[in-house]
C-alpha cells in the first residue's frame, strides 16, 4: 500500500513539475518498426544496433565497411595470420583522466601497438579518437583531461533542470571544446586510417528505442568535406558522454522513406560501460571477414575502480541518488568486464584489463577537479608505463584444472608357442559327445547389448 501511494505521489509531482517547463521541440520517430529502418542521410554505414546478432554478417558489413578494401589490412602478420589489437575505453566521467594517462605512459614505455580497432563509451568516447590516431595526440589527451575545470565544461542550470528541463547543466562549453579539437582536418586523418582497414567506433544509447547504438566514426569521417558530417562526428561524442539528467541529450537527425525525424541519444554507459565488438556475436563469427582467422589481443581500460569503496552515506536525496548510480555503474563495469573475458576465452583471444587501483585515495571536490584529475592521470601514466595489465577479472572464479585421461594399460604380450610334437601315426578322429545343442535365447530375454541399452534408456527417464 505504501509503495503504491509513493508511486502515485511521484506521478503527481512529475505531472505538476512537467507542466511548469517548456516542451522540447522535436519530431520523434513514431514506431519501433520505423526506427528499424532509420538512417543517417547521405552517410551509408554510419551506425549499427549494438545488440544485434545478424544472420548474414557479410551482408551487414558490406555497407558498414564501404570504402575499406580489407578489414585489418594494416595489421602485422604473425605466422601468416593478422594480429588484431583491440583497445576498449570505458565510461567514467572525470575518471577518463586515468585512461588518458595509461595511453601516454604506454607510449613512454615504447611498445604501444597501433590498434586495429578502438572503441569508446562516455568518457572513453572523448579519448578514443585521439588514441586511434596514435601517440602524436598524447599531448592533446593530457591537455583535455588535466586543464579544464567544471565551469569550463558545463554551466549549471539546476532550477531549469528541476522544473522539467532537459538536464541540470548546459553542455555548450563542452560542445565548444570538442569542436576546438575535432575539425575537418581531424576527420580527414580518421578517414585515412579507416581506409587502411582500421575501425573507430563510439557507443551511445538511443533513448527512444532504449537500445545501444555503435557509430562507425571512420565512415562518418570519410565525408569530411560535408560540414554536417563534421558536426555529426562531434555530436556522437557529445551524446556518448551525455550523462542522463546531468547533461542534456543530443538530437540526431535521421531519414525514413524521404521524411526527416530526430532521435534522442544519451550516454552509451546507460546500456553498457565497455564493449569490444560492434555486434553482439562471438569473436569467431567475425573470422569470415578476414582471409584467415586472425589472432586477437584485447586491452580494456576501465576509467574507474573495479572494487566497492566503503563510505557512510548522508541520507539526502542527491547523495542517495549519486551513490546508487555509482554502485550501478561499478557492477555494470564488472559485468561487462567478465562477459568480455568469457568471450576472449571462448574465442581464443588474449585478454588484458586495467583499472584505477583501490588504494588510489585522492578525493574529488567537484565534478571536474583539476587536482584530482592530474593525480589520476599520473597514476594512469605510471601503470601504463609499468604495463600493469590483469589477465583475468580480479574476482573471477578459479577454473578447475583440466582433466587428463588415464593412459590405457599396455597390451599383454602373446604367450610363446609350444614346441612342435614329433610326428606320429594319425589317430582316428574322436567321436563327438552325445549332447544336445544349446537352446537359442528366448525372444523375451534380451541379449547383453540390448540389456545395456535398456539400462541407459531407463537412466534417462
Short mmCIF file of C-alpha atoms in Angstrom, two decimals:
data_model
loop_
_atom_site.label_atom_id
_atom_site.label_comp_id
_atom_site.label_asym_id
_atom_site.label_seq_id
_atom_site.Cartn_x
_atom_site.Cartn_y
_atom_site.Cartn_z
CA UNK A 1 0.00 0.00 0.00
CA UNK A 2 2.81 2.39 0.90
CA UNK A 3 4.66 1.61 -2.35
CA UNK A 4 1.51 2.32 -4.35
CA UNK A 5 1.00 5.65 -2.56
CA UNK A 6 4.62 6.61 -3.25
CA UNK A 7 4.22 5.80 -6.93
CA UNK A 8 1.07 7.94 -7.20
CA UNK A 9 2.77 10.80 -5.38
CA UNK A 10 5.74 10.69 -7.76
CA UNK A 11 3.45 10.73 -10.79
CA UNK A 12 1.51 13.72 -9.42
CA UNK A 13 4.70 15.65 -8.71
CA UNK A 14 6.11 14.79 -12.16
CA UNK A 15 2.91 15.95 -13.85
CA UNK A 16 2.90 19.21 -11.88
CA UNK A 17 6.59 19.93 -12.45
CA UNK A 18 6.40 18.94 -16.10
CA UNK A 19 3.65 21.46 -16.65
CA UNK A 20 5.95 24.24 -15.45
CA UNK A 21 8.59 23.62 -18.08
CA UNK A 22 8.60 24.26 -21.79
CA UNK A 23 8.30 21.26 -24.09
CA UNK A 24 11.26 20.06 -26.14
CA UNK A 25 10.84 20.83 -29.82
CA UNK A 26 11.36 17.64 -31.81
CA UNK A 27 9.97 15.29 -34.46
CA UNK A 28 10.34 11.81 -32.95
CA UNK A 29 10.08 8.54 -34.86
CA UNK A 30 6.53 7.27 -34.19
CA UNK A 31 7.06 3.47 -34.02
CA UNK A 32 9.74 0.88 -33.35
CA UNK A 33 9.20 -0.59 -36.82
CA UNK A 34 10.02 2.73 -38.47
CA UNK A 35 13.02 3.17 -36.14
CA UNK A 36 14.48 -0.07 -37.52
CA UNK A 37 14.89 1.49 -40.98
CA UNK A 38 16.04 4.98 -39.94
CA UNK A 39 19.38 6.03 -41.42
CA UNK A 40 21.76 8.96 -41.42
CA UNK A 41 21.22 11.00 -44.60
CA UNK A 42 23.97 10.61 -47.20
CA UNK A 43 26.33 8.63 -44.90
CA UNK A 44 25.98 4.88 -45.54
CA UNK A 45 27.32 2.58 -42.84
CA UNK A 46 27.32 5.32 -40.21
CA UNK A 47 25.96 3.12 -37.44
CA UNK A 48 24.53 -0.21 -36.35
CA UNK A 49 22.45 -1.51 -33.45
CA UNK A 50 24.83 -2.70 -30.73
CA UNK A 51 22.56 -5.54 -29.58
CA UNK A 52 22.05 -7.19 -32.96
CA UNK A 53 23.09 -10.68 -33.99
CA UNK A 54 22.52 -10.67 -37.76
CA UNK A 55 22.16 -13.89 -39.71
CA UNK A 56 24.22 -12.64 -42.66
CA UNK A 57 27.27 -10.88 -41.22
CA UNK A 58 28.93 -10.31 -44.59
CA UNK A 59 25.84 -8.57 -45.93
CA UNK A 60 25.65 -6.24 -42.91
CA UNK A 61 29.35 -5.37 -43.06
CA UNK A 62 29.28 -4.78 -46.81
CA UNK A 63 27.66 -1.41 -46.12
CA UNK A 64 29.27 -0.88 -42.72
CA UNK A 65 32.77 -1.20 -44.25
CA UNK A 66 32.12 0.61 -47.51
CA UNK A 67 35.37 2.13 -48.69
CA UNK A 68 37.54 -0.38 -46.80
CA UNK A 69 39.43 -2.72 -49.17
CA UNK A 70 40.22 -5.27 -46.44
CA UNK A 71 39.43 -5.22 -42.74
CA UNK A 72 42.72 -5.33 -40.82
CA UNK A 73 44.77 -4.70 -43.97
CA UNK A 74 47.40 -2.78 -41.99
CA UNK A 75 47.67 -5.36 -39.18
CA UNK A 76 51.02 -7.13 -38.66
CA UNK A 77 51.24 -10.78 -39.69
CA UNK A 78 52.27 -13.46 -37.20
CA UNK A 79 52.75 -16.91 -38.74
CA UNK A 80 50.64 -15.84 -41.69
CA UNK A 81 47.73 -14.57 -39.55
CA UNK A 82 46.73 -10.99 -38.83
CA UNK A 83 47.28 -9.81 -35.27
CA UNK A 84 44.30 -7.63 -34.35
CA UNK A 85 44.88 -5.37 -31.33
CA UNK A 86 41.63 -4.01 -29.87
CA UNK A 87 41.52 -1.10 -27.40
CA UNK A 88 38.29 -0.59 -25.45
CA UNK A 89 37.81 2.57 -23.35
CA UNK A 90 35.03 2.66 -20.77
CA UNK A 91 32.87 5.37 -19.29
CA UNK A 92 33.71 7.08 -16.02
CA UNK A 93 33.15 10.86 -16.17
CA UNK A 94 36.18 12.76 -14.89
CA UNK A 95 37.93 9.42 -14.28
CA UNK A 96 38.67 9.46 -18.01
CA UNK A 97 41.92 11.15 -16.91
CA UNK A 98 43.08 7.65 -15.91
CA UNK A 99 42.69 6.24 -19.43
CA UNK A 100 44.48 9.22 -20.95
CA UNK A 101 47.35 8.62 -18.51
CA UNK A 102 47.52 4.88 -19.28
CA UNK A 103 47.92 5.53 -23.01
CA UNK A 104 50.52 8.25 -22.51
CA UNK A 105 52.53 6.05 -20.13
CA UNK A 106 52.28 3.15 -22.57
CA UNK A 107 53.73 5.39 -25.28
CA UNK A 108 56.60 6.26 -22.93
CA UNK A 109 57.26 2.55 -22.40
CA UNK A 110 57.79 2.17 -26.14
CA UNK A 111 55.70 -0.89 -27.01
CA UNK A 112 52.24 0.58 -27.52
CA UNK A 113 50.76 -1.09 -30.63
CA UNK A 114 48.82 0.51 -33.44
CA UNK A 115 45.30 -0.62 -32.56
CA UNK A 116 43.29 -2.13 -35.39
CA UNK A 117 40.07 -1.37 -33.51
CA UNK A 118 39.34 1.31 -30.91
CA UNK A 119 36.02 1.57 -29.08
CA UNK A 120 34.81 4.25 -26.67
CA UNK A 121 31.87 4.81 -24.35
CA UNK A 122 31.05 8.05 -22.49
CA UNK A 123 34.38 9.41 -21.17
CA UNK A 124 36.05 6.78 -23.34
CA UNK A 125 34.45 8.32 -26.43
CA UNK A 126 36.42 11.53 -25.81
CA UNK A 127 39.67 9.56 -25.55
CA UNK A 128 39.02 7.11 -28.40
CA UNK A 129 39.58 9.32 -31.50
CA UNK A 130 42.94 10.54 -30.15
CA UNK A 131 44.02 7.02 -29.17
CA UNK A 132 43.03 5.86 -32.66
CA UNK A 133 45.25 8.42 -34.37
CA UNK A 134 48.23 7.40 -32.26
CA UNK A 135 50.83 8.69 -29.79
CA UNK A 136 51.27 12.03 -31.57
CA UNK A 137 47.95 13.04 -29.95
CA UNK A 138 49.06 12.25 -26.39
CA UNK A 139 49.65 15.96 -25.61
CA UNK A 140 46.05 16.75 -26.56
CA UNK A 141 44.80 13.94 -24.33
CA UNK A 142 46.73 15.26 -21.36
CA UNK A 143 45.52 18.78 -22.00
CA UNK A 144 41.85 17.79 -22.28
CA UNK A 145 41.89 15.76 -19.07
CA UNK A 146 44.07 17.92 -16.80
CA UNK A 147 43.45 21.55 -17.79
CA UNK A 148 39.68 22.13 -17.86
CA UNK A 149 37.62 22.76 -14.71
CA UNK A 150 33.91 22.11 -14.27
CA UNK A 151 32.90 25.69 -15.11
CA UNK A 152 34.88 25.43 -18.38
CA UNK A 153 32.88 22.38 -19.47
CA UNK A 154 29.32 22.83 -18.20
CA UNK A 155 27.05 25.62 -16.99
CA UNK A 156 24.76 24.79 -14.04
CA UNK A 157 21.02 25.21 -14.62
CA UNK A 158 19.68 23.48 -11.53
CA UNK A 159 16.33 25.28 -11.35
CA UNK A 160 15.56 24.66 -15.01
CA UNK A 161 16.50 21.01 -14.63
CA UNK A 162 14.36 20.51 -11.54
CA UNK A 163 11.39 22.21 -13.21
CA UNK A 164 11.26 19.73 -16.08
CA UNK A 165 14.12 20.91 -18.30
CA UNK A 166 16.41 18.53 -20.15
CA UNK A 167 19.23 18.44 -17.56
CA UNK A 168 20.83 20.06 -14.54
CA UNK A 169 23.58 21.59 -16.70
CA UNK A 170 24.12 23.10 -20.13
CA UNK A 171 27.00 21.50 -22.08
CA UNK A 172 27.58 24.37 -24.51
CA UNK A 173 31.19 24.84 -23.25
CA UNK A 174 31.92 21.12 -23.70
CA UNK A 175 30.43 21.22 -27.19
CA UNK A 176 32.71 24.16 -28.00
CA UNK A 177 35.74 22.31 -26.59
CA UNK A 178 35.05 19.23 -28.73
CA UNK A 179 34.79 21.45 -31.80
CA UNK A 180 38.13 23.05 -30.90
CA UNK A 181 39.95 19.72 -31.17
CA UNK A 182 37.88 17.95 -33.83
CA UNK A 183 37.68 19.72 -37.17
CA UNK A 184 37.76 18.85 -40.87
CA UNK A 185 41.47 18.00 -40.86
CA UNK A 186 40.99 15.71 -37.85
CA UNK A 187 38.24 13.81 -39.70
CA UNK A 188 40.44 13.58 -42.78
CA UNK A 189 43.09 11.74 -40.74
CA UNK A 190 40.48 9.40 -39.25
CA UNK A 191 39.17 8.66 -42.77
CA UNK A 192 42.66 7.81 -43.99
CA UNK A 193 43.09 5.25 -41.18
CA UNK A 194 39.62 3.81 -41.80
CA UNK A 195 40.58 3.15 -45.42
CA UNK A 196 43.58 1.16 -44.12
CA UNK A 197 41.12 -1.29 -42.57
CA UNK A 198 41.17 0.13 -39.03
CA UNK A 199 37.93 0.72 -37.08
CA UNK A 200 36.98 3.52 -34.68
CA UNK A 201 33.57 3.15 -33.05
CA UNK A 202 31.69 5.02 -30.32
CA UNK A 203 28.70 3.81 -28.33
CA UNK A 204 25.58 5.82 -27.49
CA UNK A 205 22.13 4.90 -26.20
CA UNK A 206 19.09 5.63 -28.35
CA UNK A 207 16.74 6.86 -25.65
CA UNK A 208 13.63 6.45 -27.82
CA UNK A 209 14.43 2.84 -28.73
CA UNK A 210 16.10 2.02 -25.38
CA UNK A 211 18.90 0.28 -27.33
CA UNK A 212 22.68 0.64 -27.74
CA UNK A 213 23.97 2.14 -30.98
CA UNK A 214 27.51 1.74 -32.29
CA UNK A 215 28.72 4.56 -34.53
CA UNK A 216 31.23 3.89 -37.29
CA UNK A 217 33.29 7.07 -36.91
CA UNK A 218 35.52 6.17 -39.85
CA UNK A 219 32.54 6.00 -42.21
CA UNK A 220 31.37 9.40 -40.94
CA UNK A 221 34.87 10.85 -41.26
CA UNK A 222 35.06 9.89 -44.96
CA UNK A 223 32.61 12.76 -45.55
CA UNK A 224 34.95 15.34 -44.03
CA UNK A 225 34.12 17.85 -46.77
CA UNK A 226 30.50 17.89 -45.59
CA UNK A 227 30.03 20.26 -42.60
CA UNK A 228 27.07 18.16 -41.42
CA UNK A 229 29.31 15.08 -41.20
CA UNK A 230 31.85 17.03 -39.15
CA UNK A 231 29.06 18.14 -36.82
CA UNK A 232 27.67 14.60 -36.58
CA UNK A 233 31.11 13.31 -35.57
CA UNK A 234 31.18 15.86 -32.74
CA UNK A 235 27.55 15.23 -31.75
CA UNK A 236 28.11 11.48 -31.40
CA UNK A 237 30.98 12.08 -28.97
CA UNK A 238 28.92 14.60 -27.01
CA UNK A 239 25.94 12.21 -26.93
CA UNK A 240 28.07 9.31 -25.74
CA UNK A 241 29.22 11.44 -22.79
CA UNK A 242 25.76 12.88 -22.03
CA UNK A 243 25.11 11.56 -18.51
CA UNK A 244 21.28 11.42 -18.26
CA UNK A 245 19.83 14.08 -16.01
CA UNK A 246 23.16 15.85 -15.59
CA UNK A 247 23.87 16.58 -19.28
CA UNK A 248 21.14 17.15 -21.88
CA UNK A 249 20.53 14.51 -24.56
CA UNK A 250 21.69 15.13 -28.12
CA UNK A 251 19.25 15.26 -31.02
CA UNK A 252 20.39 13.46 -34.16
CA UNK A 253 18.59 13.83 -37.49
CA UNK A 254 17.60 10.67 -39.35
CA UNK A 255 15.65 9.86 -42.50
CA UNK A 256 12.94 7.27 -43.15
CA UNK A 257 11.33 6.96 -46.62
CA UNK A 258 12.36 10.50 -47.50
CA UNK A 259 10.93 12.02 -44.32
CA UNK A 260 13.12 13.59 -41.62
CA UNK A 261 12.83 12.72 -37.93
CA UNK A 262 15.07 13.08 -34.91
CA UNK A 263 16.33 10.71 -32.24
CA UNK A 264 17.46 11.46 -28.69
CA UNK A 265 20.82 9.95 -27.78
CA UNK A 266 22.44 9.85 -24.34
CA UNK A 267 25.42 8.29 -22.56
CA UNK A 268 26.47 4.95 -24.04
CA UNK A 269 27.09 3.77 -20.48
CA UNK A 270 23.33 3.51 -19.93
CA UNK A 271 23.34 0.28 -21.95
CA UNK A 272 26.95 -0.89 -21.48
CA UNK A 273 30.08 0.57 -19.94
CA UNK A 274 32.58 -1.01 -22.32
CA UNK A 275 32.49 -3.17 -25.45
CA UNK A 276 34.96 -4.74 -27.89
CA UNK A 277 32.87 -5.56 -30.97
CA UNK A 278 30.22 -3.67 -32.89
CA UNK A 279 27.77 -6.58 -32.89
CA UNK A 280 26.62 -8.85 -30.11
CA UNK A 281 28.19 -12.03 -31.54
CA UNK A 282 31.18 -14.26 -30.64
CA UNK A 283 34.63 -13.34 -31.97
CA UNK A 284 34.78 -16.37 -34.23
CA UNK A 285 31.73 -15.08 -36.10
CA UNK A 286 33.89 -12.24 -37.44
CA UNK A 287 36.51 -14.63 -38.84
CA UNK A 288 34.69 -14.72 -42.20
CA UNK A 289 35.69 -11.07 -42.71
CA UNK A 290 39.41 -11.96 -42.80
CA UNK A 291 41.47 -14.08 -45.23
CA UNK A 292 42.37 -16.34 -42.28
CA UNK A 293 41.06 -16.37 -38.69
CA UNK A 294 43.14 -13.65 -37.00
CA UNK A 295 44.80 -13.59 -33.59
CA UNK A 296 43.23 -11.07 -31.22
CA UNK A 297 44.64 -9.14 -28.27
CA UNK A 298 42.16 -7.22 -26.14
CA UNK A 299 43.08 -4.23 -23.98
CA UNK A 300 40.27 -2.97 -21.73
CA UNK A 301 40.80 0.36 -19.96
CA UNK A 302 38.28 0.85 -17.16
CA UNK A 303 38.03 4.51 -16.17
CA UNK A 304 37.01 3.70 -12.63
CA UNK A 305 37.66 1.37 -9.72
CA UNK A 306 36.55 -2.24 -10.01
CA UNK A 307 36.18 -2.73 -6.26
CA UNK A 308 33.48 -1.25 -3.98
CA UNK A 309 34.62 1.60 -1.73
CA UNK A 310 33.02 1.85 1.72
CA UNK A 311 31.70 5.22 2.88
CA UNK A 312 28.82 6.25 5.16
CA UNK A 313 26.09 7.97 3.12
CA UNK A 314 24.33 11.11 4.27
CA UNK A 315 20.59 10.41 3.86
CA UNK A 316 19.90 13.24 1.40
CA UNK A 317 18.19 12.94 -1.99
CA UNK A 318 21.19 13.84 -4.12
CA UNK A 319 23.75 11.75 -2.21
CA UNK A 320 21.49 8.70 -2.10
CA UNK A 321 20.86 9.02 -5.85
CA UNK A 322 24.52 9.70 -6.61
CA UNK A 323 25.87 6.77 -4.59
CA UNK A 324 23.23 4.46 -6.05
CA UNK A 325 24.17 5.41 -9.61
CA UNK A 326 27.87 4.98 -8.80
CA UNK A 327 27.19 1.50 -7.44
CA UNK A 328 25.12 0.64 -10.51
CA UNK A 329 27.99 1.75 -12.77
CA UNK A 330 30.52 -0.25 -10.74
CA UNK A 331 28.65 -3.51 -11.15
CA UNK A 332 27.90 -2.79 -14.79
CA UNK A 333 31.67 -2.37 -15.28
CA UNK A 334 32.31 -5.67 -13.52
CA UNK A 335 29.62 -7.49 -15.51
CA UNK A 336 30.83 -6.15 -18.87
CA UNK A 337 34.43 -6.98 -17.96
CA UNK A 338 33.59 -10.59 -17.09
CA UNK A 339 31.40 -11.03 -20.19
CA UNK A 340 34.25 -9.89 -22.44
CA UNK A 341 36.67 -12.14 -20.55
CA UNK A 342 34.45 -15.13 -21.32
CA UNK A 343 34.22 -14.02 -24.96
CA UNK A 344 38.01 -13.94 -25.07
CA UNK A 345 38.30 -17.41 -23.51
CA UNK A 346 35.77 -18.88 -25.91
CA UNK A 347 37.32 -17.17 -28.94
CA UNK A 348 40.97 -17.81 -28.15
CA UNK A 349 41.75 -14.09 -27.68
CA UNK A 350 44.37 -12.66 -25.34
CA UNK A 351 42.63 -10.74 -22.53
CA UNK A 352 44.12 -7.72 -20.72
CA UNK A 353 42.37 -5.20 -18.47
CA UNK A 354 43.42 -2.30 -16.29
CA UNK A 355 41.50 -0.12 -13.82
CA UNK A 356 42.06 2.52 -11.14
CA UNK A 357 43.61 0.68 -8.18
CA UNK A 358 41.52 0.53 -4.99
CA UNK A 359 44.32 2.19 -2.98
CA UNK A 360 44.15 5.39 -5.06
CA UNK A 361 42.75 7.69 -2.35
CA UNK A 362 42.60 11.20 -3.84
CA UNK A 363 39.13 12.71 -3.38
CA UNK A 364 37.42 14.86 -5.99
CA UNK A 365 35.93 18.13 -4.69
CA UNK A 366 33.77 18.81 -7.77
CA UNK A 367 32.59 17.16 -10.96
CA UNK A 368 35.81 18.03 -12.83
CA UNK A 369 38.51 18.68 -10.24
CA UNK A 370 41.89 19.50 -11.82
CA UNK A 371 43.93 18.42 -8.79
CA UNK A 372 42.13 15.07 -8.66
CA UNK A 373 42.34 14.52 -12.42
CA UNK A 374 46.05 15.41 -12.57
CA UNK A 375 46.80 12.89 -9.81
CA UNK A 376 44.67 10.29 -11.61
CA UNK A 377 46.40 10.98 -14.94
CA UNK A 378 49.79 10.47 -13.26
CA UNK A 379 48.62 7.20 -11.69
CA UNK A 380 47.43 6.01 -15.10
CA UNK A 381 50.74 7.08 -16.63
CA UNK A 382 52.65 5.06 -14.02
CA UNK A 383 50.54 1.95 -14.57
CA UNK A 384 50.64 2.27 -18.35
CA UNK A 385 54.41 2.58 -18.34
CA UNK A 386 54.73 -0.37 -15.94
CA UNK A 387 52.23 -2.35 -18.07
CA UNK A 388 50.16 -3.45 -15.08
CA UNK A 389 47.50 -5.35 -17.00
CA UNK A 390 45.41 -8.12 -15.47
CA UNK A 391 44.98 -11.33 -17.46
CA UNK A 392 41.58 -12.07 -15.92
CA UNK A 393 38.99 -10.31 -13.72
CA UNK A 394 40.20 -9.99 -10.14
CA UNK A 395 37.05 -11.69 -8.81
CA UNK A 396 36.87 -14.43 -11.45
CA UNK A 397 36.16 -17.88 -10.03
CA UNK A 398 39.25 -20.11 -10.45
CA UNK A 399 38.69 -22.71 -13.12
CA UNK A 400 39.25 -26.37 -12.18
CA UNK A 401 42.34 -27.99 -13.72
CA UNK A 402 41.74 -29.77 -16.99
CA UNK A 403 41.09 -33.49 -16.60
CA UNK A 404 43.72 -35.70 -18.20
CA UNK A 405 42.60 -39.11 -19.44
CA UNK A 406 44.36 -42.04 -17.78
CA UNK A 407 46.66 -43.93 -20.17
CA UNK A 408 45.44 -47.33 -21.31
CA UNK A 409 47.36 -50.29 -19.84
CA UNK A 410 49.80 -51.88 -22.30
CA UNK A 411 48.51 -54.93 -24.16
CA UNK A 412 49.61 -58.28 -22.72
CA UNK A 413 52.44 -60.00 -24.62
CA UNK A 414 51.31 -63.10 -26.54
CA UNK A 415 52.14 -66.45 -24.90
CA UNK A 416 55.08 -68.29 -26.54
CA UNK A 417 54.11 -71.15 -28.87
CA UNK A 418 54.65 -74.68 -27.61
CA UNK A 419 57.35 -76.66 -29.48
CA UNK A 420 56.05 -78.86 -32.27
CA UNK A 421 55.48 -82.53 -31.31
CA UNK A 422 57.31 -85.34 -33.10
CA UNK A 423 55.35 -86.87 -35.97
CA UNK A 424 53.34 -89.94 -35.03
CA UNK A 425 50.73 -92.19 -36.53
CA UNK A 426 47.48 -90.37 -37.13
CA UNK A 427 44.84 -91.49 -34.69
CA UNK A 428 41.24 -91.86 -35.78
CA UNK A 429 39.05 -88.88 -35.06
CA UNK A 430 37.32 -88.91 -31.70
CA UNK A 431 33.61 -89.37 -31.70
CA UNK A 432 31.56 -86.27 -30.93
CA UNK A 433 29.96 -86.28 -27.47
CA UNK A 434 26.33 -87.21 -27.46
CA UNK A 435 24.95 -83.96 -26.02
CA UNK A 436 22.02 -81.79 -27.12
CA UNK A 437 22.85 -78.37 -28.68
CA UNK A 438 22.27 -75.25 -26.51
CA UNK A 439 18.89 -73.59 -26.97
CA UNK A 440 18.89 -70.11 -28.55
CA UNK A 441 17.80 -67.25 -26.21
CA UNK A 442 14.06 -66.77 -25.99
CA UNK A 443 12.60 -63.62 -27.61
CA UNK A 444 11.63 -62.09 -24.24
CA UNK A 445 15.16 -62.47 -22.84
CA UNK A 446 17.37 -59.67 -24.26
CA UNK A 447 20.97 -60.32 -25.16
CA UNK A 448 23.74 -58.39 -23.36
CA UNK A 449 23.85 -55.32 -25.71
CA UNK A 450 20.07 -54.97 -25.61
CA UNK A 451 20.21 -55.07 -21.81
CA UNK A 452 22.78 -52.26 -21.72
CA UNK A 453 20.51 -50.22 -23.98
CA UNK A 454 17.61 -50.81 -21.58
CA UNK A 455 19.67 -49.66 -18.60
CA UNK A 456 20.79 -46.47 -20.41
CA UNK A 457 17.26 -45.70 -21.51
CA UNK A 458 15.95 -46.18 -18.00
CA UNK A 459 18.60 -43.82 -16.58
CA UNK A 460 17.45 -41.06 -18.90
CA UNK A 461 13.87 -41.14 -17.60
#
